[in-house]
GROMACS .gro file of C-alpha atoms in nm:
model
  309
    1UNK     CA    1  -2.433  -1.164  -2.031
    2UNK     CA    2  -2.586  -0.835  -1.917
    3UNK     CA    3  -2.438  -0.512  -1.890
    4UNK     CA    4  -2.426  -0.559  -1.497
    5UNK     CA    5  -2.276  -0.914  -1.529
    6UNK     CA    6  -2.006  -0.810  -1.740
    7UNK     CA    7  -1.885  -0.515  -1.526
    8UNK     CA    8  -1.953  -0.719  -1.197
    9UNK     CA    9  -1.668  -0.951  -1.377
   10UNK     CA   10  -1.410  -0.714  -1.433
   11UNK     CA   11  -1.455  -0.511  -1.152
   12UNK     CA   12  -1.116  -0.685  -0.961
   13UNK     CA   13  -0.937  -0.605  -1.235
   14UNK     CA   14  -1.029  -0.206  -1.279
   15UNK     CA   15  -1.009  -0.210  -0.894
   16UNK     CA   16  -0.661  -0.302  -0.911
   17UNK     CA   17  -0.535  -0.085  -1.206
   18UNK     CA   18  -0.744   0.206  -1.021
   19UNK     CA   19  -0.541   0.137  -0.700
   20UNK     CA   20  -0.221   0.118  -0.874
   21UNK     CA   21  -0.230   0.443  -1.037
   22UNK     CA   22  -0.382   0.642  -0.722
   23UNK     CA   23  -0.234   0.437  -0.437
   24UNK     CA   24  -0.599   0.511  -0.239
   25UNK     CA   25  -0.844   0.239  -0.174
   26UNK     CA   26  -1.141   0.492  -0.142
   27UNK     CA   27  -1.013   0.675  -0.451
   28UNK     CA   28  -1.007   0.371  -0.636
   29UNK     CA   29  -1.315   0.217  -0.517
   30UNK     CA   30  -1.447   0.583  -0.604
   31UNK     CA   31  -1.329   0.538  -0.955
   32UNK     CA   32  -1.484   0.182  -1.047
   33UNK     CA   33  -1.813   0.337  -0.960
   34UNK     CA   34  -1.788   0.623  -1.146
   35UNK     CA   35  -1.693   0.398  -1.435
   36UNK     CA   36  -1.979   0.230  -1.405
   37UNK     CA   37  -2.234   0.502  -1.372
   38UNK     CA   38  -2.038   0.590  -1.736
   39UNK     CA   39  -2.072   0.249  -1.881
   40UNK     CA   40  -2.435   0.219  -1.737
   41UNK     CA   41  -2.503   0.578  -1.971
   42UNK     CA   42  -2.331   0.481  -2.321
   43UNK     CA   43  -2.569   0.422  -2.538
   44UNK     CA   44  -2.321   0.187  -2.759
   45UNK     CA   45  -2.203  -0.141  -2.642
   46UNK     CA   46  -1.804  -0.157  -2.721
   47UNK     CA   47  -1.657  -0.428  -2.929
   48UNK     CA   48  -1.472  -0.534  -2.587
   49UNK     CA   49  -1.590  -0.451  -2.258
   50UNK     CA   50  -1.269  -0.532  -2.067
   51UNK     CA   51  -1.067  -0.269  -2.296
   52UNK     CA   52  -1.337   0.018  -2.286
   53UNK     CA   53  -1.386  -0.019  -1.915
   54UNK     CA   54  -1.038  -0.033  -1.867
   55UNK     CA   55  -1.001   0.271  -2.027
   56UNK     CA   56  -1.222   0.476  -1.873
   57UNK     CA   57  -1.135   0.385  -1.548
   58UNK     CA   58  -0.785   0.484  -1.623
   59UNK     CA   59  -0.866   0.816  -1.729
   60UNK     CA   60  -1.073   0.867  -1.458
   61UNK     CA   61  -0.786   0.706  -1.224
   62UNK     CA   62  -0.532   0.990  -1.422
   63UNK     CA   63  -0.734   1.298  -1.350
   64UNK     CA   64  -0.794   1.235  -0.979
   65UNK     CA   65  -0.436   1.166  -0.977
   66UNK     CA   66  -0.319   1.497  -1.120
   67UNK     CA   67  -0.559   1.706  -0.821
   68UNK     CA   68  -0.448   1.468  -0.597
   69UNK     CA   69  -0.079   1.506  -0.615
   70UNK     CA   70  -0.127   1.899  -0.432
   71UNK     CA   71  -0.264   1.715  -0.203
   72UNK     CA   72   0.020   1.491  -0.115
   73UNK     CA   73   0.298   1.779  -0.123
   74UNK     CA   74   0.094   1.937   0.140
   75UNK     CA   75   0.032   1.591   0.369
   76UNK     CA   76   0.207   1.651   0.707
   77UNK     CA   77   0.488   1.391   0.729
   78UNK     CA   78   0.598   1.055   0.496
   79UNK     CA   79   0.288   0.965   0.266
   80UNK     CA   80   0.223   0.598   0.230
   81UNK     CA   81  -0.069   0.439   0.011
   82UNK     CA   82  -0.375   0.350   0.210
   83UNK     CA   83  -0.315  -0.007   0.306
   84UNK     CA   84  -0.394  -0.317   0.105
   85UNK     CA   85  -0.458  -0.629   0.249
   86UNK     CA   86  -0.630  -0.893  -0.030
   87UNK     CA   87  -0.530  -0.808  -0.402
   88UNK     CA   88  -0.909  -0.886  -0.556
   89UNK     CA   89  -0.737  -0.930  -0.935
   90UNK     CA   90  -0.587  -1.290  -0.939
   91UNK     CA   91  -0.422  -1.325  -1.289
   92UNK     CA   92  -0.171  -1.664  -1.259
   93UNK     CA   93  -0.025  -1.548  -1.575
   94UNK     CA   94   0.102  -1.257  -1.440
   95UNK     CA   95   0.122  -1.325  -1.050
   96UNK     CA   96   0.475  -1.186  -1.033
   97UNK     CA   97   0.446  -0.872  -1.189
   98UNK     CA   98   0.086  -0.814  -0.982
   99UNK     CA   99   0.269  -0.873  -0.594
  100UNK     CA  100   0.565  -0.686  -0.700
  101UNK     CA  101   0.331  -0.394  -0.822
  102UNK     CA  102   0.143  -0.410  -0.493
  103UNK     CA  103   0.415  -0.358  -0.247
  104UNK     CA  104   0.435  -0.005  -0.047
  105UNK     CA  105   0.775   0.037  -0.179
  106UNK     CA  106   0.688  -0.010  -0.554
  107UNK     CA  107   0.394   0.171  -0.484
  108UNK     CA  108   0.578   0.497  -0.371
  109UNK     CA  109   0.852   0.447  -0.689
  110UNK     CA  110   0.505   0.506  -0.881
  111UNK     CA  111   0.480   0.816  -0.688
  112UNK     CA  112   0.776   0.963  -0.857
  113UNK     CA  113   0.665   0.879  -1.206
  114UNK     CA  114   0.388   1.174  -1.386
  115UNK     CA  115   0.041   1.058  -1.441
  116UNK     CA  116   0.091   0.942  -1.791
  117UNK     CA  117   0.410   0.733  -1.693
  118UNK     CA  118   0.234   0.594  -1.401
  119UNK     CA  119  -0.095   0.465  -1.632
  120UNK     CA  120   0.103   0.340  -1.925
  121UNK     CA  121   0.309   0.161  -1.694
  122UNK     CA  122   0.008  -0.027  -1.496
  123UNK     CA  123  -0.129  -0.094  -1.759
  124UNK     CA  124   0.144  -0.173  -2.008
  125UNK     CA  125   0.419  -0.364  -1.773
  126UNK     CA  126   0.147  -0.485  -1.478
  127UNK     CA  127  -0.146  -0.641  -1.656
  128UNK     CA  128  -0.006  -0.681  -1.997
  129UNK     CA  129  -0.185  -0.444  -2.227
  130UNK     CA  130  -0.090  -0.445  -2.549
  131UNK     CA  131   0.029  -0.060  -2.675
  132UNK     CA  132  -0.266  -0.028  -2.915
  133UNK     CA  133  -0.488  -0.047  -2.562
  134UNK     CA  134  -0.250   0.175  -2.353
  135UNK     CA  135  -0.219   0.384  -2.614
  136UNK     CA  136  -0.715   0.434  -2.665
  137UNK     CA  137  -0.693   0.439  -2.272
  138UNK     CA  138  -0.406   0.740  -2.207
  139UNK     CA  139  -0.510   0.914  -2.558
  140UNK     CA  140  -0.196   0.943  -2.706
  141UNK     CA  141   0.001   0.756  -3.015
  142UNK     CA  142   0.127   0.413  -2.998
  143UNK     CA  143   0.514   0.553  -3.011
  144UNK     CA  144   0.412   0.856  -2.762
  145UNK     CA  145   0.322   0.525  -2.533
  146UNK     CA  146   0.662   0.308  -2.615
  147UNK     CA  147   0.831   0.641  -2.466
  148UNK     CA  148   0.665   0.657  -2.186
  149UNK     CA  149   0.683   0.308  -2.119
  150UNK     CA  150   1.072   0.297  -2.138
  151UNK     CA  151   1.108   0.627  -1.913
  152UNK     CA  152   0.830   0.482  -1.660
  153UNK     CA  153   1.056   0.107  -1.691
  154UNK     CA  154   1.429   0.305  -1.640
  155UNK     CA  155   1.297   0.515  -1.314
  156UNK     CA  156   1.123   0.197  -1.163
  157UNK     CA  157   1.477  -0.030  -1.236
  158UNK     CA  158   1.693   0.189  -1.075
  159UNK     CA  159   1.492   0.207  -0.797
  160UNK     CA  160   1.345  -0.124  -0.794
  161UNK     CA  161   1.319  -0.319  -0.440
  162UNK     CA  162   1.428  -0.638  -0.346
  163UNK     CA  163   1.274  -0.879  -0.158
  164UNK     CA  164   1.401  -1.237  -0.024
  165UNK     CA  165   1.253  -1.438  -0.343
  166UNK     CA  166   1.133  -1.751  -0.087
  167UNK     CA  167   0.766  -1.617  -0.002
  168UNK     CA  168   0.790  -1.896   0.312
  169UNK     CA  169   1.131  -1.760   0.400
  170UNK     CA  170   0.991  -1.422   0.426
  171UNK     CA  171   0.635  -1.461   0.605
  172UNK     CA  172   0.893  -1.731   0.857
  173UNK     CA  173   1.143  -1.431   0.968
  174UNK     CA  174   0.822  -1.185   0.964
  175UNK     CA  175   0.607  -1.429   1.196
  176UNK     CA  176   0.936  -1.478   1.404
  177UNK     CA  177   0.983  -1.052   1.440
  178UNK     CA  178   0.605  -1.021   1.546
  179UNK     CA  179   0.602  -1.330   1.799
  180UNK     CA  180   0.923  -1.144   1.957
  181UNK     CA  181   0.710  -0.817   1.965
  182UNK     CA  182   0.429  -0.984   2.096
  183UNK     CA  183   0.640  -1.138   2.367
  184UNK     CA  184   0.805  -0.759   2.442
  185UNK     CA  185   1.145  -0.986   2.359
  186UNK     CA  186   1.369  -0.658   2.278
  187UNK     CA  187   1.675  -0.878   2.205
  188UNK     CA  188   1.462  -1.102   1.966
  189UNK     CA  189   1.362  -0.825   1.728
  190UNK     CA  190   1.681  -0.659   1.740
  191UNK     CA  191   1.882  -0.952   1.616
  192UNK     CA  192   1.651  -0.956   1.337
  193UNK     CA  193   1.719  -0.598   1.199
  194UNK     CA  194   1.971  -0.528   0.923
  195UNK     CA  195   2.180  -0.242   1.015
  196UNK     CA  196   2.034   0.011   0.801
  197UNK     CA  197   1.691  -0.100   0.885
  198UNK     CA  198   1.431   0.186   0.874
  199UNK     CA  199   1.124   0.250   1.079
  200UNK     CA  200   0.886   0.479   0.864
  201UNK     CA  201   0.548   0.596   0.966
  202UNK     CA  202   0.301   0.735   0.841
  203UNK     CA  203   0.043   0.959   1.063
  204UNK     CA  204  -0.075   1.217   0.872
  205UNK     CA  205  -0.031   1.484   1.165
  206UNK     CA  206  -0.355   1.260   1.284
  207UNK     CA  207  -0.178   1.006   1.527
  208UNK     CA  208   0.064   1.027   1.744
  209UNK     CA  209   0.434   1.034   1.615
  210UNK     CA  210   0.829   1.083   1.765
  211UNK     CA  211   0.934   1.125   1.433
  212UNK     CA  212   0.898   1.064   1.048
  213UNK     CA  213   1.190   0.865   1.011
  214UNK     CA  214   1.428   0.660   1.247
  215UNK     CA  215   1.716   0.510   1.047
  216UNK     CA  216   1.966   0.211   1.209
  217UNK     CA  217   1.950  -0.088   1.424
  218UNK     CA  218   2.004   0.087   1.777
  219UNK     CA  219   1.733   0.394   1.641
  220UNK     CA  220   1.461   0.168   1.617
  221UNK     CA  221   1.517  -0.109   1.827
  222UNK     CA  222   1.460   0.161   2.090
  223UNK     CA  223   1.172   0.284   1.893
  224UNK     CA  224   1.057  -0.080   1.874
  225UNK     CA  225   1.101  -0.132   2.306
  226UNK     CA  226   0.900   0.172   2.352
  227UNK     CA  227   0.644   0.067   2.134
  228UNK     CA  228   0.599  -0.273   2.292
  229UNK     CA  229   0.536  -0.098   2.638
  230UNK     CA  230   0.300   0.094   2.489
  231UNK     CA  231   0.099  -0.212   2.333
  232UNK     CA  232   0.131  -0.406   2.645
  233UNK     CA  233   0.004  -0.159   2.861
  234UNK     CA  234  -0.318  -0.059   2.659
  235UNK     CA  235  -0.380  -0.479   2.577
  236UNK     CA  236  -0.348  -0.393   2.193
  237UNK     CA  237  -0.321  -0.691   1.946
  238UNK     CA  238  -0.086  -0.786   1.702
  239UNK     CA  239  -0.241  -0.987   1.401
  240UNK     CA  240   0.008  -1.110   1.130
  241UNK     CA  241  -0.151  -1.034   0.810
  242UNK     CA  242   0.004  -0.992   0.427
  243UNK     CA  243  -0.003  -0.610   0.328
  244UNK     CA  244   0.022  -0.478  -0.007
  245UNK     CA  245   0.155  -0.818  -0.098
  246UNK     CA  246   0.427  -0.829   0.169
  247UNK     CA  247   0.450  -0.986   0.522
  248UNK     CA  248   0.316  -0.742   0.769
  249UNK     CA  249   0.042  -0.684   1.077
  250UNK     CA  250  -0.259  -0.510   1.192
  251UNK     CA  251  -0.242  -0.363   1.552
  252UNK     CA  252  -0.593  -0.354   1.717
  253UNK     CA  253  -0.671  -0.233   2.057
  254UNK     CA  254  -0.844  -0.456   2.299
  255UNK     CA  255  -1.161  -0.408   2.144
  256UNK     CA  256  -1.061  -0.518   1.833
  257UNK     CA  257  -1.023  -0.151   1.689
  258UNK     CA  258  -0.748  -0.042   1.398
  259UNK     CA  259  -0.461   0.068   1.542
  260UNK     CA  260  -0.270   0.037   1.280
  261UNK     CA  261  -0.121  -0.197   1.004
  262UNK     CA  262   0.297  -0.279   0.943
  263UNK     CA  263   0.441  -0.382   0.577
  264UNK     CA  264   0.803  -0.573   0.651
  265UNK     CA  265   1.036  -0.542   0.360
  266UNK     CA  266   1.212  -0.843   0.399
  267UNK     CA  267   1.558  -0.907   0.266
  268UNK     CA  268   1.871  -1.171   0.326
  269UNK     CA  269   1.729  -1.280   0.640
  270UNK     CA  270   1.661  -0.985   0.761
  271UNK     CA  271   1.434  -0.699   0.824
  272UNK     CA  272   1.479  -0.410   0.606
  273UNK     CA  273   1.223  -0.162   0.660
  274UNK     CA  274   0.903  -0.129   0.886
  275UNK     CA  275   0.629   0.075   0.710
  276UNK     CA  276   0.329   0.143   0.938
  277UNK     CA  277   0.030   0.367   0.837
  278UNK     CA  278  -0.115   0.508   1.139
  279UNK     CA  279  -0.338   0.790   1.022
  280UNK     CA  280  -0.724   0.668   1.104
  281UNK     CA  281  -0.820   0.866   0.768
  282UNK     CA  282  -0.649   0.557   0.613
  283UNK     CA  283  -0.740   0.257   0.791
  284UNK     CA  284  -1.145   0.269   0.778
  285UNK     CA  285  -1.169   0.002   0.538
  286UNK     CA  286  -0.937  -0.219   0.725
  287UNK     CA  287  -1.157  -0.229   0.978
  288UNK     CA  288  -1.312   0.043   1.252
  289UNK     CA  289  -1.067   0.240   1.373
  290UNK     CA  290  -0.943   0.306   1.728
  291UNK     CA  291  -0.868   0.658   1.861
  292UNK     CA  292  -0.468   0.676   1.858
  293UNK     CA  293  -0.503   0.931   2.086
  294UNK     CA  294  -0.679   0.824   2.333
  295UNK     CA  295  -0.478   0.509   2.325
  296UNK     CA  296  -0.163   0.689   2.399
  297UNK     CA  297  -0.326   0.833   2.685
  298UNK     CA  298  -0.424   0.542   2.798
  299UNK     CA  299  -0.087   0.424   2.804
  300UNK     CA  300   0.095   0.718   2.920
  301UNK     CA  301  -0.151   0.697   3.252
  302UNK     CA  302  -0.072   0.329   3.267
  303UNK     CA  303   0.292   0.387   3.244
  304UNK     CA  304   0.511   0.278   3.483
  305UNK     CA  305   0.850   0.407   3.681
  306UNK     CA  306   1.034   0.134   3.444
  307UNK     CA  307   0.905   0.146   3.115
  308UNK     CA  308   1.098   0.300   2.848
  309UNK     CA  309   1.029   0.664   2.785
   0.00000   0.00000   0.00000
């Protein structure tokens, strides 16, 4: 097998410890090809090329973290990863530890972890590393790694989500809550919000937004009603479609263009919290991207005497 082969193989895999650690699709996708270009240059071939390439694209993944991070205290509004709709890394083995890992609400636990907590535990608790690997891809000892490991493992308990363990259960009450938004049936989606239910969104300061943050069942079913108007009167689409591992949607205009996309946290029959990433600087590789402005224009001129403000 060449050199080309062999990385062409594991390339789902360092895709989806690179997305892991950095939560960014282009940032990921940036750091598989710059592990490449470094793989293509050594003039050795390693012993194993899944554990040197895994490696490298961790360290890699761990530096453009670190820069990264001023970047995110500075973002205007909640940050959410960029949106993830096919995991390319199927591992049966390890299925349940690779959807849990994906979700936006695991994903932003990881947030809270440092760089080094946030690699060993990818690697280590995710995929299954032994330490002697974690341990050649962070640089430090094999105990440094067991530390960081049990630190990274406490922080993501306490704060771990929950989801409704019947996948068909979930994507059922999911498809039900979009087919009632679809319909502009206010009642219907309110009847399936739990009464702390959250409505998050993320815009960057680059789409249009009320708020960050609307928090209880009356809050954002009257978020939700506006929305609907809004849709309805600028012909956007909803398309059910899994997101970071979780029932959600993408919202396109009527010509097809990314709106934006909706991860449902689904719990005891109901739904928990609506995460939707509407900043355009996040959605190009869903898809080509609609203006949000224009589109609230659009709807604002379309509006009419009875539609919710």
């Amino acid at each position: 097998m060449t050199r080309t082969e062999e990385f062409e193989d594991l390339r789902p895999l360092l895709f989806s410890i690179a997305y892991r650690i950095l939560g960014s699709v282009a940032e990921a996708e940036d750091a598989v090809q710059e592990t490449w270009l470094r793989y293509e240059a050594s003039p050795t071939q390693p012993a194993s090329a899944k554990a040197f390439l895994s490696a490298v694209v961790t360290r890699i993944s761990i530096d453009v973290l670190r820069s990264a991070r001023v970047r995110r205290e500075e973002y205007v509004g909640p940050w959410f990863p960029e949106p993830l709709l096919t995991d390319p890394y199927q591992d049966p083995e390890r299925s349940a530890e690779l959807a849990d890992s994906l979700s936006m609400a695991a994903l932003l636990l990881l947030e809270r972890l440092s760089p080094l907590e946030r690699a060993v535990f990818v690697l280590r608790e995710v995929f299954g590393f032994g330490f002697g690997e974690v341990a050649s891809a962070v640089g430090r000892s094999e105990a440094a790694c067991r530390q960081l490991a049990v630190r990274a493992r406490r922080h993501m308990d306490a704060g771990r989500p929950r989801f409704d363990a019947d996948r068909t259960e979930r994507e059922e009450l999911a498809g039900r809550f979009l087919d009632a938004f679809r319909d502009g049936d206010v009642d219907g989606l309110t009847e399936l919000l739990a009464a702390d239910v959250q409505l998050v969104a993320d815009g960057g300061g680059k789409a249009p937004q009320w708020a960050d943050r609307f928090s209880g069942t009356e809050s954002v079913a009257r978020v939700l009603a506006r929305l609907v108007s809004l849709f309805v009167r600028i012909g956007a689409k909803v398309e059910p479609h899994e997101v970071n591992g979780q029932p959600g949607a993408i919202f396109r205009d009527r010509d097809g263009k990314i709106l934006s996309t909706w991860a449902l946290d689904v719990l005891d029959g109901q739904i928990q919290t609506i995460r939707t990433v509407n900043n355009p600087d996040k959605l190009g590789h869903v898809g080509p991207g609609a203006d949000p402005w224009a589109a609230l224009r659009e709807a604002n001129q379309a509006r009419r005497p009875t539609d919710p403000e």
